[in-house]
GROMACS .gro file of C-alpha atoms in nm:
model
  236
    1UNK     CA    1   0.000   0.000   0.000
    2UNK     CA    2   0.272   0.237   0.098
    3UNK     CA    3   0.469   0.166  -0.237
    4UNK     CA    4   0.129   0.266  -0.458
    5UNK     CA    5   0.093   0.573  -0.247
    6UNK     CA    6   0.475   0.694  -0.323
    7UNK     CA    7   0.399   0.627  -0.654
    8UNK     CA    8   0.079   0.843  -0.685
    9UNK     CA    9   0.282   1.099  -0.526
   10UNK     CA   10   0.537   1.127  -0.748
   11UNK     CA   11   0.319   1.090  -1.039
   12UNK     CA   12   0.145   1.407  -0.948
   13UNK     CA   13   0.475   1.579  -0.841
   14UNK     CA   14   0.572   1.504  -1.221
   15UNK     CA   15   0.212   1.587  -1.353
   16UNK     CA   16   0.239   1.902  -1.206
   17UNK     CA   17   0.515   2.036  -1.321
   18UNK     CA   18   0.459   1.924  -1.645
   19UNK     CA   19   0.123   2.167  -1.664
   20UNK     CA   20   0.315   2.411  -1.515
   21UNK     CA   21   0.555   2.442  -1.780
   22UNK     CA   22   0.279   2.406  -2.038
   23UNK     CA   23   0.070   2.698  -1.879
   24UNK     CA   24   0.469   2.863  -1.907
   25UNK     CA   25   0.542   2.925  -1.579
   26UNK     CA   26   0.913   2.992  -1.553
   27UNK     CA   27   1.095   2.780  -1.310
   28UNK     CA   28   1.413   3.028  -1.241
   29UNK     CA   29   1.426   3.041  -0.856
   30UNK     CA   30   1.752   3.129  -0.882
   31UNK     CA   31   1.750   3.401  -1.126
   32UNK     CA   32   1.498   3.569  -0.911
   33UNK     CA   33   1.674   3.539  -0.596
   34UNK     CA   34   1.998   3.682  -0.773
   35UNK     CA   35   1.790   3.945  -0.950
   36UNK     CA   36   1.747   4.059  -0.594
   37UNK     CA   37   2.064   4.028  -0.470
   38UNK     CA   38   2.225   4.234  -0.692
   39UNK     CA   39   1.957   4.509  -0.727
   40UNK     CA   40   2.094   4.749  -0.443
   41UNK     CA   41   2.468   4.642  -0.585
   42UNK     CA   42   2.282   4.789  -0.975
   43UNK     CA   43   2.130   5.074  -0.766
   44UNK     CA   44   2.480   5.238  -0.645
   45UNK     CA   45   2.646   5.183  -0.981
   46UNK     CA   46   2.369   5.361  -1.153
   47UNK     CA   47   2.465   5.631  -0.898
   48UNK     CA   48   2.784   5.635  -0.969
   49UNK     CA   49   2.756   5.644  -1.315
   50UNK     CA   50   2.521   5.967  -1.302
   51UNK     CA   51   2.760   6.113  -1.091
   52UNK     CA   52   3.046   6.051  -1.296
   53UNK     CA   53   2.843   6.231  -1.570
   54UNK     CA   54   2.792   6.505  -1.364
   55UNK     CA   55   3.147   6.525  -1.273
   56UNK     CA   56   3.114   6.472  -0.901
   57UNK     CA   57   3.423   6.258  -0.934
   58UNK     CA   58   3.465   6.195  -0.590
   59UNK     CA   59   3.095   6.126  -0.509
   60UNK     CA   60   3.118   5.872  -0.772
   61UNK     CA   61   3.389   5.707  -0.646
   62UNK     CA   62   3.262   5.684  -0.309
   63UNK     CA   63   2.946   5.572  -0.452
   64UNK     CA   64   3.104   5.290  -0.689
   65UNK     CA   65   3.315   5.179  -0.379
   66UNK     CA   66   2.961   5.178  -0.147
   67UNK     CA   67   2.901   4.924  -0.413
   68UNK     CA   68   3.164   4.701  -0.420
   69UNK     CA   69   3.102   4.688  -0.020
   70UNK     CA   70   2.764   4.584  -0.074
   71UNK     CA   71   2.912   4.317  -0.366
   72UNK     CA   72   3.069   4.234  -0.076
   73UNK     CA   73   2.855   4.172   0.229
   74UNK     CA   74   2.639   3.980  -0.015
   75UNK     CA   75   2.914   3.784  -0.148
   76UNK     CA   76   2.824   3.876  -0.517
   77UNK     CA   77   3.045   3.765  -0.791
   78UNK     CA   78   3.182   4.027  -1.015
   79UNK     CA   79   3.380   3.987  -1.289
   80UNK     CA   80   3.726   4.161  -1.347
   81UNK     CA   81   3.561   4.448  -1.565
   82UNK     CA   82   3.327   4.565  -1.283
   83UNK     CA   83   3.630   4.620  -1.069
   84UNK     CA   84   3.785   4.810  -1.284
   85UNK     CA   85   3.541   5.079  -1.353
   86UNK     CA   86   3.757   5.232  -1.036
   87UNK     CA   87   4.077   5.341  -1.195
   88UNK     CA   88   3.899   5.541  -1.473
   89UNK     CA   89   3.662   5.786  -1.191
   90UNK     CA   90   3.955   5.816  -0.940
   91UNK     CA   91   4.216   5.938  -1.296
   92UNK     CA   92   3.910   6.183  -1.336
   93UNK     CA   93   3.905   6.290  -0.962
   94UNK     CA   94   4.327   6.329  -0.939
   95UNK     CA   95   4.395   6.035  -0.739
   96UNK     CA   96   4.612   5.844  -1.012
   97UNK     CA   97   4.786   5.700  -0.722
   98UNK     CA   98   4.519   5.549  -0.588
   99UNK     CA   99   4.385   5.403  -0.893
  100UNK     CA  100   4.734   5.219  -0.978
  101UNK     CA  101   4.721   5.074  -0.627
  102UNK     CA  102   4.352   4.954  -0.736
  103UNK     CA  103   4.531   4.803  -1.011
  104UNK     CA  104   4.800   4.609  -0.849
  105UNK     CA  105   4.549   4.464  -0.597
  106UNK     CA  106   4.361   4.349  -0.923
  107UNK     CA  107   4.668   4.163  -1.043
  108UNK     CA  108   4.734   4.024  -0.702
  109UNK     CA  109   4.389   3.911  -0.664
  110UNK     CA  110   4.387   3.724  -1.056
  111UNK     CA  111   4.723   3.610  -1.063
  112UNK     CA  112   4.630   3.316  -1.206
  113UNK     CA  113   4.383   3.403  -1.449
  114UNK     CA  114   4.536   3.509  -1.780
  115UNK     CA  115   4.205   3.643  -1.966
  116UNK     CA  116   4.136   3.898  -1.694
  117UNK     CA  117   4.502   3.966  -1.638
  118UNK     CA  118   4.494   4.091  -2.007
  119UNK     CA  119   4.243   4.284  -1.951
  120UNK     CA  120   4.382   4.463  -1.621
  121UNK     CA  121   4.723   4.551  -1.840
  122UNK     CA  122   4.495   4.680  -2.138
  123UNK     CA  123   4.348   4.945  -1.881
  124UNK     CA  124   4.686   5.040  -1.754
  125UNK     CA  125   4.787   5.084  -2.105
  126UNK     CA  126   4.486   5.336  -2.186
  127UNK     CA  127   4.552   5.477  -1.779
  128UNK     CA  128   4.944   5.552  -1.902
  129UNK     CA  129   4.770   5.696  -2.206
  130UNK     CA  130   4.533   5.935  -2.078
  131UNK     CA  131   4.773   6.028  -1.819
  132UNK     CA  132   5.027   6.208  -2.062
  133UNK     CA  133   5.267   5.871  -2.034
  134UNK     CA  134   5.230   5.654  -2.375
  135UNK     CA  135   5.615   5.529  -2.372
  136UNK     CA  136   5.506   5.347  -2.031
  137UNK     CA  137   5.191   5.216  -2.205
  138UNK     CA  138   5.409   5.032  -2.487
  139UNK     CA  139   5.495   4.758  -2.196
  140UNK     CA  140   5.138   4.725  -2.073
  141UNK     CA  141   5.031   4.676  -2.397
  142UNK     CA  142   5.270   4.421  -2.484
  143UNK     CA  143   5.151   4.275  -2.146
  144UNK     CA  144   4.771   4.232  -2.200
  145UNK     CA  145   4.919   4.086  -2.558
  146UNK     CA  146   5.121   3.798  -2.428
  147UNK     CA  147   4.853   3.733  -2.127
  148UNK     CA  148   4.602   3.705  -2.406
  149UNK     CA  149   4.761   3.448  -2.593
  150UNK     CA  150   4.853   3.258  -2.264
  151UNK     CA  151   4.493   3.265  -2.143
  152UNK     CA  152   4.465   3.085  -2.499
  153UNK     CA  153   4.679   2.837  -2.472
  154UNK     CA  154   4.516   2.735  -2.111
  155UNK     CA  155   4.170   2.688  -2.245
  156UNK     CA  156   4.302   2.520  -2.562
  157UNK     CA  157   4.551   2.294  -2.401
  158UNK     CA  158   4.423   2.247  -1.983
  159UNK     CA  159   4.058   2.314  -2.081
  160UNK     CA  160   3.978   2.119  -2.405
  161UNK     CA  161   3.814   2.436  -2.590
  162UNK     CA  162   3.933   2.288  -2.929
  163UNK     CA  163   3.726   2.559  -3.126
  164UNK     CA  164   4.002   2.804  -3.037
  165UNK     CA  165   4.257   2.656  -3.144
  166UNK     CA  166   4.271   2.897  -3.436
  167UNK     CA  167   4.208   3.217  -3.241
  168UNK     CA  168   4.549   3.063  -3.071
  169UNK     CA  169   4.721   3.015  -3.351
  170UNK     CA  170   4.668   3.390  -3.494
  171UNK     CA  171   4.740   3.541  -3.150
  172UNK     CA  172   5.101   3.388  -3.185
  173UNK     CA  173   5.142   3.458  -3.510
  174UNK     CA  174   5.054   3.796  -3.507
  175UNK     CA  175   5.211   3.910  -3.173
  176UNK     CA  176   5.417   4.259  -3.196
  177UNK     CA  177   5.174   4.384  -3.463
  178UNK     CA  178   4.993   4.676  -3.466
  179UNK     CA  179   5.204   4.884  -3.214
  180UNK     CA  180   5.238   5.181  -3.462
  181UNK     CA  181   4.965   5.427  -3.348
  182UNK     CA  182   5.131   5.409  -3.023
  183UNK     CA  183   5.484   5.445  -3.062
  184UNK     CA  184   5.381   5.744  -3.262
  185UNK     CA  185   5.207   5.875  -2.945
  186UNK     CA  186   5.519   5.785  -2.773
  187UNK     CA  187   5.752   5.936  -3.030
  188UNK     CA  188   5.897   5.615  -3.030
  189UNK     CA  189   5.840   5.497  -3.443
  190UNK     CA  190   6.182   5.429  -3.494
  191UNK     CA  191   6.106   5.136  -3.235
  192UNK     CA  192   5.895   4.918  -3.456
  193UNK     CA  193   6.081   4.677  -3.544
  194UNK     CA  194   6.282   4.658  -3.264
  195UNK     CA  195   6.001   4.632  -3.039
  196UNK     CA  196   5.844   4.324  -3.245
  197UNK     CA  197   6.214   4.151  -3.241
  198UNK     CA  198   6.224   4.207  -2.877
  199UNK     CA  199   5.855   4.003  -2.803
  200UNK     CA  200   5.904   3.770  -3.077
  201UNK     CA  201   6.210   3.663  -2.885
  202UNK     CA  202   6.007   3.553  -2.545
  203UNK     CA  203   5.761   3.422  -2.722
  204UNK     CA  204   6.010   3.183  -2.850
  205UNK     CA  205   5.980   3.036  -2.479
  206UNK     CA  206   5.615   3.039  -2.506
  207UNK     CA  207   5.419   2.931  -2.255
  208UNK     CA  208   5.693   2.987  -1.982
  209UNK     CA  209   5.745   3.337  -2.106
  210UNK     CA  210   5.965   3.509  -1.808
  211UNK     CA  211   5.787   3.859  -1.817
  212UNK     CA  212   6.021   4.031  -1.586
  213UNK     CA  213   6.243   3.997  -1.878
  214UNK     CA  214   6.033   4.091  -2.138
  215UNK     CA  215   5.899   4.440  -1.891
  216UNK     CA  216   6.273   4.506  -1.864
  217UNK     CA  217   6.373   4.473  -2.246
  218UNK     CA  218   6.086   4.726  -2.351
  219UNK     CA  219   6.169   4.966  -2.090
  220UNK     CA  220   6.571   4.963  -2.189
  221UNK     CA  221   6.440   5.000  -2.568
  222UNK     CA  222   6.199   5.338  -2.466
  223UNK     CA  223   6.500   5.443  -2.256
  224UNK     CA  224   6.735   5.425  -2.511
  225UNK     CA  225   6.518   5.591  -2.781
  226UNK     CA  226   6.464   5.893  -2.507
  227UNK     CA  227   6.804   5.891  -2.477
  228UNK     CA  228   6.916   5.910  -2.862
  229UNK     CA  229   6.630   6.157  -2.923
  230UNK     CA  230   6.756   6.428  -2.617
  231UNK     CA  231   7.123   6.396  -2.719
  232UNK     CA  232   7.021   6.518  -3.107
  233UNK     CA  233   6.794   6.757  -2.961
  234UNK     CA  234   7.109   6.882  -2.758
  235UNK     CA  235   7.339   6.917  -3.037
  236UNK     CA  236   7.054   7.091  -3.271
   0.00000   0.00000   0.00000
């Protein structure tokens, strides 16, 4: 008796579910309950953003960092590109400092994650830029470049994500490219070349690229270039 009653039950468990989703009731519990989680969080970057476009700087940073508290507290997951809305408002409100120690903390905190590590150094790049610096931007650029293609080569190789194996491929063929526009910014064009013999040559230890290297190869190329450029400007 107690086996045909269990099995009554769970006929009408299934029966009613199945007219539920006929009538198209939506069974996302979980959408809802994050909907609401993250509606304050949505609130205060709204805020922010409005302030931003006002050009309360500061309010808006103070407002985009009440949100990241409350991403907190709630123990919301972000992704890297929400954190680094930061850097961009505190530029605008003179507190570069503070934004490149926003930064670093990013890198510490994704260490291990190539993708968003390329994305951190792609910011710093246009940060450098905006700031009046591009001949510090050439590194960060080469940076998010090489993170790129190693963030590649993790999903294609650790993660079995076969369908990028040619988005791989181009990314190491094509490293050093399209650098001009920048080391014209930088007054650097003479570097071209240079610059794409100088990554080509890590990459040739691709995947266990020693970036320390690589950061310190760029920066003696830019220094030597400013160099060269002030001693002709001193004898003109």
């Amino acid at each position: 008796m107690n086996t045909i009653l269990l099995i009554l039950l769970v006929v009408g468990i299934v029966v009613y579910f199945f007219l539920n989703k006929k009538k198209g009731v939506p069974l996302t519990f979980e959408t809802k309950i994050n909907d609401d989680l993250f509606r304050h969080y949505s609130e205060l970057v709204k805020e922010s953003t409005a302030l931003h476009k006002a050009g309360k700087f500061d309010e808006a940073v103070a407002k985009l960092q009440d949100a990241y508290k409350e991403a907190e507290e709630k123990q919301l997951t972000l992704t890297v590109k929400d954190y680094l809305k930061l850097p961009p408002y505190l530029q605008k409100a003179k507190r570069n400092d503070e934004a490149w120690a926003w930064f670093n903390e990013l890198i510490r905190q994704t260490a291990r994650d190539h993708m968003s590590l390329s994305v951190i150094y792609d910011k710093m790049r246009l940060f450098r830029q905006r700031e009046g610096n591009p001949k510090d931007a050439i590194k960060y650029c080469a940076l998010s470049e090489i993170h790129w293609c190693l963030g590649l080569h993790e999903q294609v190789t650790k993660d079995g994500f076969d369908e990028r194996k040619d988005e791989l491929k181009n990314c190491k063929a094509n490293i050093g490219e399209g650098y001009a526009d920048l080391l014209k910014k930088a007054d650097c064009e003479k570097l071209e070349t240079e610059l794409k013999k100088t990554i080509k040559k890590h990459m040739k230890s691709f995947p266990d690229i020693h970036l320390p290297d690589l950061v310190r190869d760029i920066n003696g190329l830019v220094s030597n270039e400013a160099s060269s450029a002030n001693y002709t400007e001193s004898k003109n």
